[in-house]
Coordinates of C-alpha atoms in Angstrom, one line a residue:
Chain A
M1 CA 66.0 -1.4 -55.5
I2 CA 67.1 1.2 -57.7
G3 CA 66.6 -0.4 -60.9
L4 CA 63.0 -1.1 -59.6
A5 CA 62.6 2.5 -59.4
N6 CA 62.0 2.9 -63.3
P7 CA 58.2 1.4 -63.1
T8 CA 59.0 0.2 -67.0
R9 CA 61.3 -2.0 -65.5
F10 CA 59.1 -3.3 -62.7
L11 CA 56.2 -3.6 -64.7
A12 CA 58.2 -6.0 -66.9
L13 CA 59.6 -7.7 -63.4
V14 CA 56.0 -8.8 -62.6
E15 CA 55.3 -10.4 -66.5
R16 CA 58.1 -12.9 -65.4
L17 CA 57.2 -13.2 -61.5
V18 CA 53.7 -13.5 -61.3
P19 CA 53.0 -16.7 -63.3
W20 CA 55.7 -18.2 -61.6
L21 CA 54.0 -16.7 -58.1
A22 CA 50.5 -17.4 -59.0
G23 CA 51.1 -21.2 -60.1
T24 CA 53.0 -21.8 -56.7
T25 CA 49.9 -20.0 -54.8
I26 CA 48.0 -22.6 -56.0
I27 CA 49.6 -26.1 -55.8
M28 CA 50.5 -24.5 -51.9
L29 CA 46.9 -23.6 -51.2
A30 CA 45.9 -27.1 -52.6
V31 CA 48.6 -29.4 -50.2
G32 CA 47.2 -26.9 -47.3
L33 CA 44.0 -27.5 -47.5
Y34 CA 45.1 -31.1 -48.0
L35 CA 46.4 -31.6 -45.0
A36 CA 44.4 -29.3 -42.8
L37 CA 41.4 -30.4 -43.2
F38 CA 42.2 -34.6 -43.9
V39 CA 45.2 -35.1 -42.9
A40 CA 45.3 -33.2 -39.2
P41 CA 44.5 -34.9 -36.7
P42 CA 41.8 -33.3 -34.3
D43 CA 43.0 -31.6 -31.3
Y44 CA 42.5 -33.5 -28.1
Q45 CA 41.0 -30.4 -26.5
Q46 CA 39.4 -28.6 -29.2
G47 CA 38.4 -30.9 -31.5
E48 CA 38.3 -30.4 -35.4
T49 CA 37.3 -26.8 -34.2
V50 CA 40.8 -26.8 -34.4
R51 CA 41.0 -25.9 -38.2
I52 CA 39.7 -23.2 -38.2
M53 CA 42.9 -22.3 -37.2
F54 CA 44.6 -23.4 -40.2
V55 CA 42.6 -20.3 -42.4
H56 CA 42.3 -18.0 -38.7
V57 CA 46.3 -17.9 -37.5
P58 CA 48.1 -16.7 -40.9
A59 CA 45.2 -14.2 -42.0
A60 CA 45.8 -12.4 -38.9
W61 CA 49.8 -13.1 -39.8
L62 CA 49.3 -11.0 -42.8
A63 CA 46.9 -8.5 -41.8
M64 CA 49.7 -7.3 -39.3
G65 CA 52.2 -7.9 -42.1
G66 CA 50.0 -6.2 -44.8
Y67 CA 50.2 -3.3 -42.2
A68 CA 53.8 -3.6 -42.0
L69 CA 54.5 -3.5 -45.4
I70 CA 52.2 -0.2 -45.5
A71 CA 54.2 1.1 -42.9
I72 CA 57.6 0.8 -44.8
A73 CA 56.7 1.7 -47.9
S74 CA 55.0 4.7 -46.1
L75 CA 58.4 5.4 -45.0
G76 CA 59.6 4.8 -49.0
T77 CA 57.0 7.4 -49.5
L78 CA 58.0 10.4 -47.5
I79 CA 61.6 9.5 -46.6
W80 CA 63.7 7.9 -50.1
R81 CA 60.6 9.5 -52.5
H82 CA 60.5 6.0 -54.1
P83 CA 58.8 6.8 -57.3
L84 CA 57.1 2.5 -56.3
A85 CA 55.8 2.9 -52.5
D86 CA 52.9 4.5 -52.5
V87 CA 51.8 2.2 -55.2
A88 CA 52.8 -0.3 -53.3
A89 CA 51.3 1.0 -50.1
K90 CA 48.0 1.7 -51.8
A91 CA 47.6 -1.7 -53.2
A92 CA 48.8 -4.0 -50.1
A93 CA 45.7 -1.8 -48.4
P94 CA 42.6 -4.0 -49.6
I95 CA 44.6 -6.5 -49.9
G96 CA 45.1 -6.3 -46.1
A97 CA 41.7 -5.2 -45.5
T98 CA 40.8 -8.8 -46.4
F99 CA 42.4 -10.8 -44.9
T100 CA 41.8 -9.0 -41.6
F101 CA 38.8 -9.4 -42.4
I102 CA 38.7 -13.0 -42.6
A103 CA 40.9 -12.9 -39.1
L104 CA 38.2 -11.0 -37.8
V105 CA 35.3 -13.6 -39.1
T106 CA 37.1 -17.4 -38.4
G107 CA 37.7 -16.6 -35.1
S108 CA 34.4 -15.3 -34.4
L109 CA 33.0 -18.6 -36.0
W110 CA 36.0 -20.1 -33.7
G111 CA 34.4 -18.3 -30.9
K112 CA 30.9 -19.6 -31.3
P113 CA 31.9 -23.3 -30.7
M114 CA 34.7 -22.1 -27.8
W115 CA 33.3 -19.2 -25.9
G116 CA 30.0 -20.2 -26.9
T117 CA 29.3 -16.6 -28.5
Y118 CA 29.9 -15.3 -32.0
W119 CA 31.9 -12.0 -30.2
V120 CA 33.5 -11.8 -26.8
W121 CA 35.5 -8.7 -26.6
D122 CA 38.9 -10.2 -25.7
A123 CA 42.2 -7.9 -26.0
R124 CA 43.2 -9.6 -29.4
L125 CA 39.9 -9.2 -31.2
T126 CA 39.3 -5.9 -30.5
S127 CA 42.7 -4.9 -31.2
V128 CA 42.5 -6.8 -34.5
L129 CA 38.6 -4.9 -35.2
V130 CA 40.6 -1.5 -34.5
L131 CA 44.1 -3.1 -37.2
F132 CA 40.4 -3.0 -39.3
L133 CA 39.0 1.0 -38.8
L134 CA 42.6 1.8 -39.5
Y135 CA 42.6 -0.4 -42.7
L136 CA 39.1 1.1 -43.3
G137 CA 40.6 4.3 -42.8
L138 CA 43.6 4.2 -45.3
I139 CA 41.4 3.0 -48.1
A140 CA 38.7 5.9 -48.0
L141 CA 41.4 8.7 -47.4
W142 CA 43.4 7.0 -50.7
Q143 CA 39.6 7.2 -52.0
A144 CA 38.9 10.8 -51.3
I145 CA 42.1 12.7 -52.8
E146 CA 42.0 12.3 -56.7
E147 CA 45.4 13.1 -57.0
P148 CA 48.3 10.4 -56.9
G149 CA 50.5 12.3 -55.8
R150 CA 49.0 14.0 -53.2
A151 CA 46.6 11.1 -51.9
G152 CA 49.8 8.8 -51.8
R153 CA 51.9 11.2 -49.1
A154 CA 48.7 12.3 -47.2
A155 CA 47.8 8.1 -46.7
A156 CA 52.0 8.0 -45.6
I157 CA 51.2 10.1 -42.7
L158 CA 48.2 8.6 -42.3
A159 CA 49.7 5.2 -41.9
L160 CA 52.2 6.5 -39.7
V161 CA 50.8 7.9 -37.7
G162 CA 48.7 4.4 -37.6
A163 CA 51.4 2.3 -37.0
V164 CA 53.0 5.1 -33.8
N165 CA 49.8 4.5 -32.1
L166 CA 49.5 0.2 -32.4
P167 CA 51.5 -0.4 -30.1
I168 CA 50.0 2.1 -27.2
I169 CA 45.9 0.7 -28.8
K170 CA 47.3 -2.8 -28.6
F171 CA 48.5 -2.1 -24.8
S172 CA 45.3 0.1 -23.3
V173 CA 43.2 -3.1 -25.0
D174 CA 45.1 -5.0 -23.1
W175 CA 44.8 -3.5 -20.1
W176 CA 41.3 -2.4 -20.5
N177 CA 40.6 -6.5 -21.0
T178 CA 42.3 -7.2 -17.3
L179 CA 40.6 -4.6 -15.4
H180 CA 36.9 -6.4 -16.3
Q181 CA 37.4 -10.1 -17.6
P182 CA 34.8 -11.8 -19.1
A183 CA 34.9 -15.5 -17.2
S184 CA 34.0 -16.5 -20.8
V185 CA 37.1 -16.0 -22.4
L186 CA 39.2 -18.9 -20.0
R187 CA 40.5 -20.1 -23.4
A188 CA 40.4 -24.2 -23.6
G189 CA 43.9 -24.9 -24.9
G190 CA 46.7 -24.1 -24.2
P191 CA 49.6 -21.6 -26.0
T192 CA 52.0 -24.8 -26.7
I193 CA 50.5 -26.0 -30.1
D194 CA 51.4 -29.9 -31.1
P195 CA 53.4 -31.0 -33.8
S196 CA 51.2 -32.8 -36.1
L197 CA 49.2 -29.4 -35.9
L198 CA 52.6 -27.2 -36.9
T199 CA 52.6 -28.5 -40.9
P200 CA 50.0 -27.7 -42.2
L201 CA 49.8 -23.5 -40.5
F202 CA 52.8 -23.6 -41.9
V203 CA 52.1 -24.5 -45.1
M204 CA 48.7 -22.7 -45.1
A205 CA 50.5 -19.7 -44.1
I206 CA 53.0 -19.8 -47.0
A207 CA 50.1 -20.3 -49.5
F208 CA 48.6 -17.5 -48.3
A209 CA 51.6 -15.3 -48.1
L210 CA 52.3 -15.9 -51.7
L211 CA 48.6 -15.0 -52.0
F212 CA 49.1 -12.0 -51.1
A213 CA 52.4 -11.1 -52.9
T214 CA 50.9 -12.3 -56.1
L215 CA 47.5 -10.3 -56.1
H216 CA 50.1 -7.4 -55.1
L217 CA 52.1 -7.5 -57.8
I218 CA 49.0 -7.7 -59.9
A219 CA 47.6 -4.8 -57.9
M220 CA 50.7 -2.6 -58.2
R221 CA 50.9 -3.1 -61.9
A222 CA 47.1 -2.3 -62.3
E223 CA 47.9 1.2 -60.2
I224 CA 50.6 2.0 -62.5
L225 CA 48.8 1.8 -65.5
R226 CA 45.8 3.5 -64.1
R227 CA 48.4 6.1 -63.9
R228 CA 49.8 6.1 -67.0
V229 CA 46.2 6.3 -68.5
R230 CA 45.1 9.4 -66.5
A231 CA 47.9 10.8 -67.2
L232 CA 47.5 10.7 -71.0
Q233 CA 43.6 11.1 -70.6
Q234 CA 44.7 14.7 -69.1
T235 CA 47.1 15.5 -71.6
H236 CA 45.3 14.2 -74.3
V237 CA 42.3 16.6 -73.2
A238 CA 44.9 19.2 -72.5
H239 CA 45.9 18.7 -77.1
A240 CA 42.7 19.3 -77.5
A241 CA 41.6 22.3 -76.1
L242 CA 44.7 23.7 -77.0
A243 CA 43.7 23.1 -80.4
E244 CA 39.8 24.0 -80.4
A245 CA 41.5 27.4 -79.1
E246 CA 43.8 27.9 -82.2
A247 CA 41.0 26.7 -85.0
Chain B
M1 CA 36.5 -35.2 -46.0
P2 CA 36.7 -36.5 -42.3
D3 CA 33.8 -36.0 -39.9
L4 CA 34.3 -32.8 -38.7
G5 CA 32.0 -34.0 -35.6
P6 CA 29.6 -31.0 -34.5
H7 CA 30.6 -28.1 -35.0
A8 CA 31.2 -29.0 -39.0
I9 CA 29.7 -26.2 -40.1
Y10 CA 31.3 -23.4 -38.5
I11 CA 34.5 -24.6 -39.7
L12 CA 32.9 -25.4 -43.0
A13 CA 31.8 -21.5 -42.9
A14 CA 35.4 -20.4 -42.0
Y15 CA 37.1 -22.1 -44.8
A16 CA 34.2 -20.8 -47.2
V17 CA 34.6 -17.8 -46.2
T18 CA 38.4 -17.4 -45.9
F19 CA 38.2 -18.8 -49.8
V20 CA 35.0 -16.5 -51.6
A21 CA 37.1 -13.3 -49.4
L22 CA 39.8 -14.2 -51.0
G23 CA 38.3 -15.1 -54.4
V24 CA 36.4 -12.3 -54.6
L25 CA 39.3 -9.6 -53.7
A26 CA 41.7 -11.5 -56.4
F27 CA 38.6 -11.8 -59.1
M28 CA 38.3 -7.6 -58.6
I29 CA 42.6 -7.2 -58.3
V30 CA 43.0 -9.4 -61.7
E31 CA 39.7 -7.6 -63.9
D32 CA 41.2 -4.0 -62.2
D33 CA 44.3 -4.6 -64.1
R34 CA 43.1 -6.1 -67.3
K35 CA 40.7 -3.1 -67.4
Q36 CA 43.5 -0.6 -67.0
R37 CA 45.9 -2.9 -70.0
R38 CA 42.6 -2.3 -72.3
T39 CA 41.9 1.3 -71.3
L40 CA 45.9 1.7 -72.6
A41 CA 45.8 -0.5 -75.2
E42 CA 42.7 1.5 -76.3
L43 CA 44.7 5.2 -75.5
E44 CA 48.2 3.4 -77.6
A45 CA 46.2 2.7 -80.8
R46 CA 44.8 6.2 -81.4
G47 CA 47.7 7.0 -81.6
I48 CA 48.0 9.0 -77.4
R49 CA 51.3 7.3 -76.4
R50 CA 53.3 8.5 -73.2
R51 CA 56.4 10.8 -74.6
S52 CA 58.7 8.4 -73.1
A53 CA 57.7 5.7 -74.5
G54 CA 58.2 6.9 -77.8
K55 CA 61.9 8.6 -76.5
M56 CA 63.2 4.8 -75.9
K57 CA 61.9 3.4 -79.2
R58 CA 63.6 6.4 -81.0
T59 CA 67.1 5.6 -79.1
K60 CA 66.5 2.0 -79.9
R61 CA 66.3 2.6 -83.6
S62 CA 69.2 5.5 -83.4
Chain C
M1 CA 57.2 32.8 -28.9
K2 CA 55.5 36.2 -29.6
A3 CA 54.1 34.9 -33.0
A4 CA 52.8 32.3 -31.7
L5 CA 50.6 33.9 -29.0
V6 CA 49.7 36.4 -31.6
L7 CA 48.4 33.5 -33.8
L8 CA 46.8 31.9 -30.7
R9 CA 44.6 34.9 -30.0
R10 CA 43.8 35.3 -33.1
D11 CA 42.3 32.0 -33.9
I12 CA 40.4 32.1 -30.0
K13 CA 38.7 35.3 -31.4
L14 CA 37.9 33.8 -34.6
A15 CA 36.7 30.9 -33.2
W16 CA 34.7 33.0 -30.4
R17 CA 33.5 35.3 -33.1
E18 CA 32.1 33.1 -35.1
G19 CA 30.5 31.3 -31.8
G20 CA 28.6 29.2 -33.6
A21 CA 30.7 26.7 -33.6
I22 CA 31.1 26.2 -29.9
G23 CA 27.6 26.1 -29.2
V24 CA 26.8 23.3 -32.0
A25 CA 29.1 21.2 -30.3
L26 CA 27.9 21.6 -26.9
G27 CA 24.4 21.4 -28.3
F28 CA 25.7 18.1 -30.1
Y29 CA 27.1 16.8 -26.3
L30 CA 24.0 17.8 -24.9
V31 CA 21.9 15.7 -27.8
V32 CA 23.9 13.1 -27.5
I33 CA 23.4 12.4 -23.8
A34 CA 19.7 13.4 -24.0
M35 CA 19.6 10.6 -26.6
M36 CA 20.7 7.9 -25.0
P37 CA 18.7 7.2 -22.1
L38 CA 15.5 7.3 -24.3
G39 CA 17.4 4.5 -26.3
L40 CA 18.3 2.6 -22.5
G41 CA 15.8 3.6 -20.7
P42 CA 15.4 5.4 -17.4
D43 CA 17.4 2.5 -15.4
L44 CA 19.1 4.7 -13.2
N45 CA 21.8 2.2 -12.2
L46 CA 22.2 1.3 -14.9
L47 CA 23.0 4.7 -16.4
S48 CA 25.3 5.7 -13.6
R49 CA 27.3 3.0 -14.5
I50 CA 27.5 3.3 -18.5
A51 CA 27.9 7.1 -18.1
P52 CA 31.7 7.3 -17.9
G53 CA 31.3 5.5 -21.2
I54 CA 28.3 7.6 -22.8
L55 CA 29.8 10.9 -21.7
W56 CA 33.4 10.3 -23.4
V57 CA 32.2 9.0 -26.4
A58 CA 29.7 11.9 -27.1
L59 CA 32.9 14.4 -26.1
L60 CA 34.9 12.3 -28.5
L61 CA 32.5 12.5 -31.3
A62 CA 31.1 16.3 -30.2
A63 CA 34.9 17.1 -30.7
L64 CA 35.7 15.9 -33.7
L65 CA 31.9 18.1 -35.2
S66 CA 34.2 20.6 -34.8
A67 CA 37.9 19.4 -35.8
G68 CA 37.5 20.3 -39.6
R69 CA 37.8 24.0 -38.7
I70 CA 41.1 23.7 -37.1
F71 CA 42.1 24.3 -40.1
A72 CA 39.8 24.5 -42.9
N73 CA 38.9 28.3 -43.0
D74 CA 42.3 29.2 -42.9
Y75 CA 43.1 26.9 -45.9
E76 CA 40.2 28.4 -47.7
D77 CA 40.5 32.2 -47.3
G78 CA 44.7 31.5 -48.1
S79 CA 45.8 32.5 -44.9
L80 CA 47.3 29.4 -44.5
D81 CA 49.3 29.6 -47.8
V82 CA 50.4 33.1 -46.0
L83 CA 51.4 30.9 -42.2
T84 CA 53.7 28.3 -44.8
T85 CA 56.1 31.3 -44.6
G86 CA 55.6 33.4 -42.4
P87 CA 58.7 33.3 -39.1
L88 CA 56.5 30.1 -37.3
P89 CA 58.0 27.3 -38.5
L90 CA 54.4 24.9 -39.6
P91 CA 54.6 22.0 -37.0
A92 CA 54.5 25.8 -34.3
V93 CA 51.7 26.7 -36.2
A94 CA 50.0 23.2 -36.7
A95 CA 50.5 23.2 -32.3
T96 CA 49.6 26.7 -32.1
K97 CA 46.0 25.8 -33.5
C98 CA 44.9 22.9 -32.3
L99 CA 46.0 24.5 -28.9
A100 CA 43.3 27.0 -30.1
H101 CA 41.4 24.5 -30.5
W102 CA 41.5 22.4 -27.1
L103 CA 40.8 26.2 -25.5
T104 CA 37.9 26.6 -27.3
T105 CA 36.5 23.9 -28.1
G106 CA 37.8 21.0 -25.2
I107 CA 37.1 22.7 -22.4
P108 CA 34.2 24.2 -22.6
L109 CA 33.1 20.3 -23.5
V110 CA 35.0 19.3 -20.3
L111 CA 33.2 22.3 -17.9
L112 CA 29.8 21.3 -19.5
G113 CA 30.7 16.8 -18.5
P114 CA 29.3 17.0 -14.9
F115 CA 26.2 18.6 -16.0
L116 CA 25.9 15.9 -18.2
G117 CA 26.8 13.4 -15.8
L118 CA 23.5 14.7 -13.2
L119 CA 21.4 13.4 -16.4
L120 CA 22.8 10.1 -16.6
N121 CA 22.6 9.5 -12.6
L122 CA 26.9 9.5 -12.3
P123 CA 27.4 10.3 -8.6
I124 CA 28.5 13.7 -8.0
G125 CA 31.6 12.8 -6.2
T126 CA 32.8 11.3 -9.4
S127 CA 32.6 14.7 -11.0
L128 CA 36.0 15.9 -9.4
S129 CA 37.8 12.3 -10.9
L130 CA 35.7 13.3 -14.2
V131 CA 36.5 16.7 -15.2
L132 CA 41.2 16.0 -14.3
A133 CA 40.2 12.6 -16.8
M134 CA 39.3 15.0 -19.3
L135 CA 41.8 18.1 -18.5
A136 CA 44.1 15.5 -19.1
G137 CA 42.3 13.7 -22.0
T138 CA 41.0 16.0 -24.4
P139 CA 44.2 17.6 -25.3
A140 CA 45.3 14.9 -27.3
V141 CA 41.5 14.4 -28.8
S142 CA 42.2 18.2 -30.1
F143 CA 46.2 17.2 -30.8
I144 CA 45.0 14.1 -32.7
A145 CA 42.1 15.9 -34.1
G146 CA 44.4 17.7 -36.1
I147 CA 45.5 14.9 -37.8
G148 CA 42.6 14.5 -39.3
A149 CA 42.6 17.9 -40.3
S150 CA 44.8 18.5 -42.0
L151 CA 45.0 15.3 -43.7
T152 CA 41.1 16.0 -45.3
L153 CA 42.0 19.8 -46.3
G154 CA 39.8 20.8 -49.0
L155 CA 37.8 17.8 -49.7
R156 CA 34.0 16.5 -50.3
R157 CA 32.4 15.3 -47.3
S158 CA 35.8 15.8 -45.1
G159 CA 33.5 15.7 -41.9
L160 CA 32.7 12.0 -41.7
L161 CA 36.4 11.4 -43.2
I162 CA 38.0 12.5 -40.1
A163 CA 35.7 10.7 -37.8
L164 CA 36.7 7.7 -40.4
L165 CA 40.4 8.2 -39.6
V166 CA 40.5 9.7 -36.1
L167 CA 38.2 7.9 -33.7
P168 CA 40.4 4.1 -34.2
L169 CA 42.7 6.8 -32.7
Y170 CA 40.9 7.8 -29.6
V171 CA 40.7 4.9 -28.6
P172 CA 43.6 4.6 -25.5
V173 CA 42.2 7.8 -24.4
L174 CA 38.7 6.6 -23.9
I175 CA 39.7 3.4 -22.4
F176 CA 42.0 4.6 -19.9
G177 CA 39.1 8.1 -19.4
V178 CA 36.6 6.1 -18.7
A179 CA 38.7 4.0 -16.4
A180 CA 39.6 7.4 -14.5
V181 CA 36.2 7.9 -13.5
T182 CA 34.4 4.1 -13.7
P183 CA 33.3 4.7 -10.0
Y184 CA 32.9 1.2 -9.1
V185 CA 36.8 1.1 -9.6
T186 CA 37.5 3.1 -6.5
G187 CA 40.7 3.7 -4.3
P188 CA 42.9 6.3 -5.4
R189 CA 45.9 4.6 -7.1
S190 CA 43.5 3.2 -9.7
L191 CA 42.3 7.2 -10.2
W192 CA 46.2 7.9 -10.4
A193 CA 47.4 5.4 -13.2
P194 CA 44.6 5.8 -15.8
L195 CA 45.0 9.9 -15.0
L196 CA 48.8 9.6 -15.6
M197 CA 48.3 7.9 -18.7
L198 CA 45.6 10.1 -19.8
A199 CA 48.6 13.7 -19.3
A200 CA 51.2 10.9 -20.9
L201 CA 49.1 10.1 -24.2
S202 CA 48.5 14.3 -24.3
L203 CA 52.0 14.6 -23.8
A204 CA 53.4 12.3 -26.7
A205 CA 50.0 14.0 -29.2
I206 CA 51.2 17.3 -28.1
V207 CA 55.1 16.6 -29.0
L208 CA 54.4 14.3 -32.1
A209 CA 50.9 15.0 -33.8
P210 CA 52.2 18.6 -35.3
F211 CA 54.4 17.4 -37.2
A212 CA 52.6 14.7 -38.8
A213 CA 49.8 17.8 -39.3
A214 CA 52.7 20.0 -40.7
A215 CA 53.5 17.3 -43.3
A216 CA 49.7 16.8 -44.2
V217 CA 49.1 20.4 -44.6
R218 CA 52.4 21.3 -46.7
N219 CA 51.1 18.4 -49.0
A220 CA 47.9 19.7 -49.5
L221 CA 48.9 23.4 -50.2
R222 CA 51.6 21.6 -53.1

């Protein structure tokens, strides 16, 4: 971690890692898709629609994992003042938001044949929707503040406030849902998953996680370079103005 | 592709949305990365470079 | 403690003298409530059933409308710089300012609530639980709004941004606030459980939010 605090060394590491990560991601995605669409047997209760689970559940995992990553990176920004922490947090936000979006849309598409409607205010769906809103807030705050240092610290504070609130939000939404439970939410298919479905699920989960890591590293590199460009342009403008003033 | 039953459209739509969303995300990130690298290279070609980068080269040469 | 009281009195006096801000928040509350039946139809049974939710959502929006004021004026005229170097620790400054927002905006909105409830055919009997629930929940509203206000100091379009940042954090307040008032959930226990939850949320917000807001203010002034 200490070695990685040097952005130049980090960029060299990214350069070496990304081709390998990207290659493994593509292989795992291909294997996962094949297992999910062709090999996995239909569920005895949900039939073929259970195949949606292979993209839905890993996306939901990464939606939460992405926020956890941002929260930890935020601690890194505010407490340890690690120079790459806010870069990591900023780069993770759009990726996490995309996985959250995927979890919501695939959940909704799974809901139509299972529940008869695209959206139910099921406790889990509602919590994921709130998570999506938190991601949007983070991204908006980053875009609203010009100076990267200030933006990073403000977003870190917001991310930690959100992390403290998420369990409370989850609890209140569960409580609210049991208060007025609509009949349609009674889900078919119990909590147990057949082992024949577990292998494709885990392969897809690993593939998505690898994709997250690959994109995250590339996005971090882009962010580091963006800051260098910004710093160069500023000093250049300052020098030019100085030269003009002297002349 | 096996027979996906009566709900095939939902299953295919779920996979399509997933991979379109991930594709757009990947494209945007890679494109952003390329753009930043290009801009940085252009700036350096115009002789604008970072002081720390210059320093590193000098120490290497000495 | 004395410095906090002085600051509190000053903030309340400023909010009062500005006058418009409180009036605008109350007027906004009234307008949102008045629009609802026009959109939903005049069916009084429907309105009384959804009145608690509408009253709470409109209250959250009205409170957010004035949230920017918590720090923005002092940020612009530089008094916030003075306050950071003053005798009062910055989290205490933030807490005092959120408290002033609650006293000058939260409480007037709460007091208007039962009257707006009449427009929505909310049974008079629930007025007391409405006021109690709103009194218990609005401190959390003001203190969490303080976080949003401090994070967006000096930004363009900060009002919209505050809403996007803060509204998701209001989900628990909204849920328990509505549960405390929902008339068809009867019996004393069903009132007390959400009421205590609201009080707990407010206490947690009062304890934790000032630290987040203070960190954000310091970051904005850097």
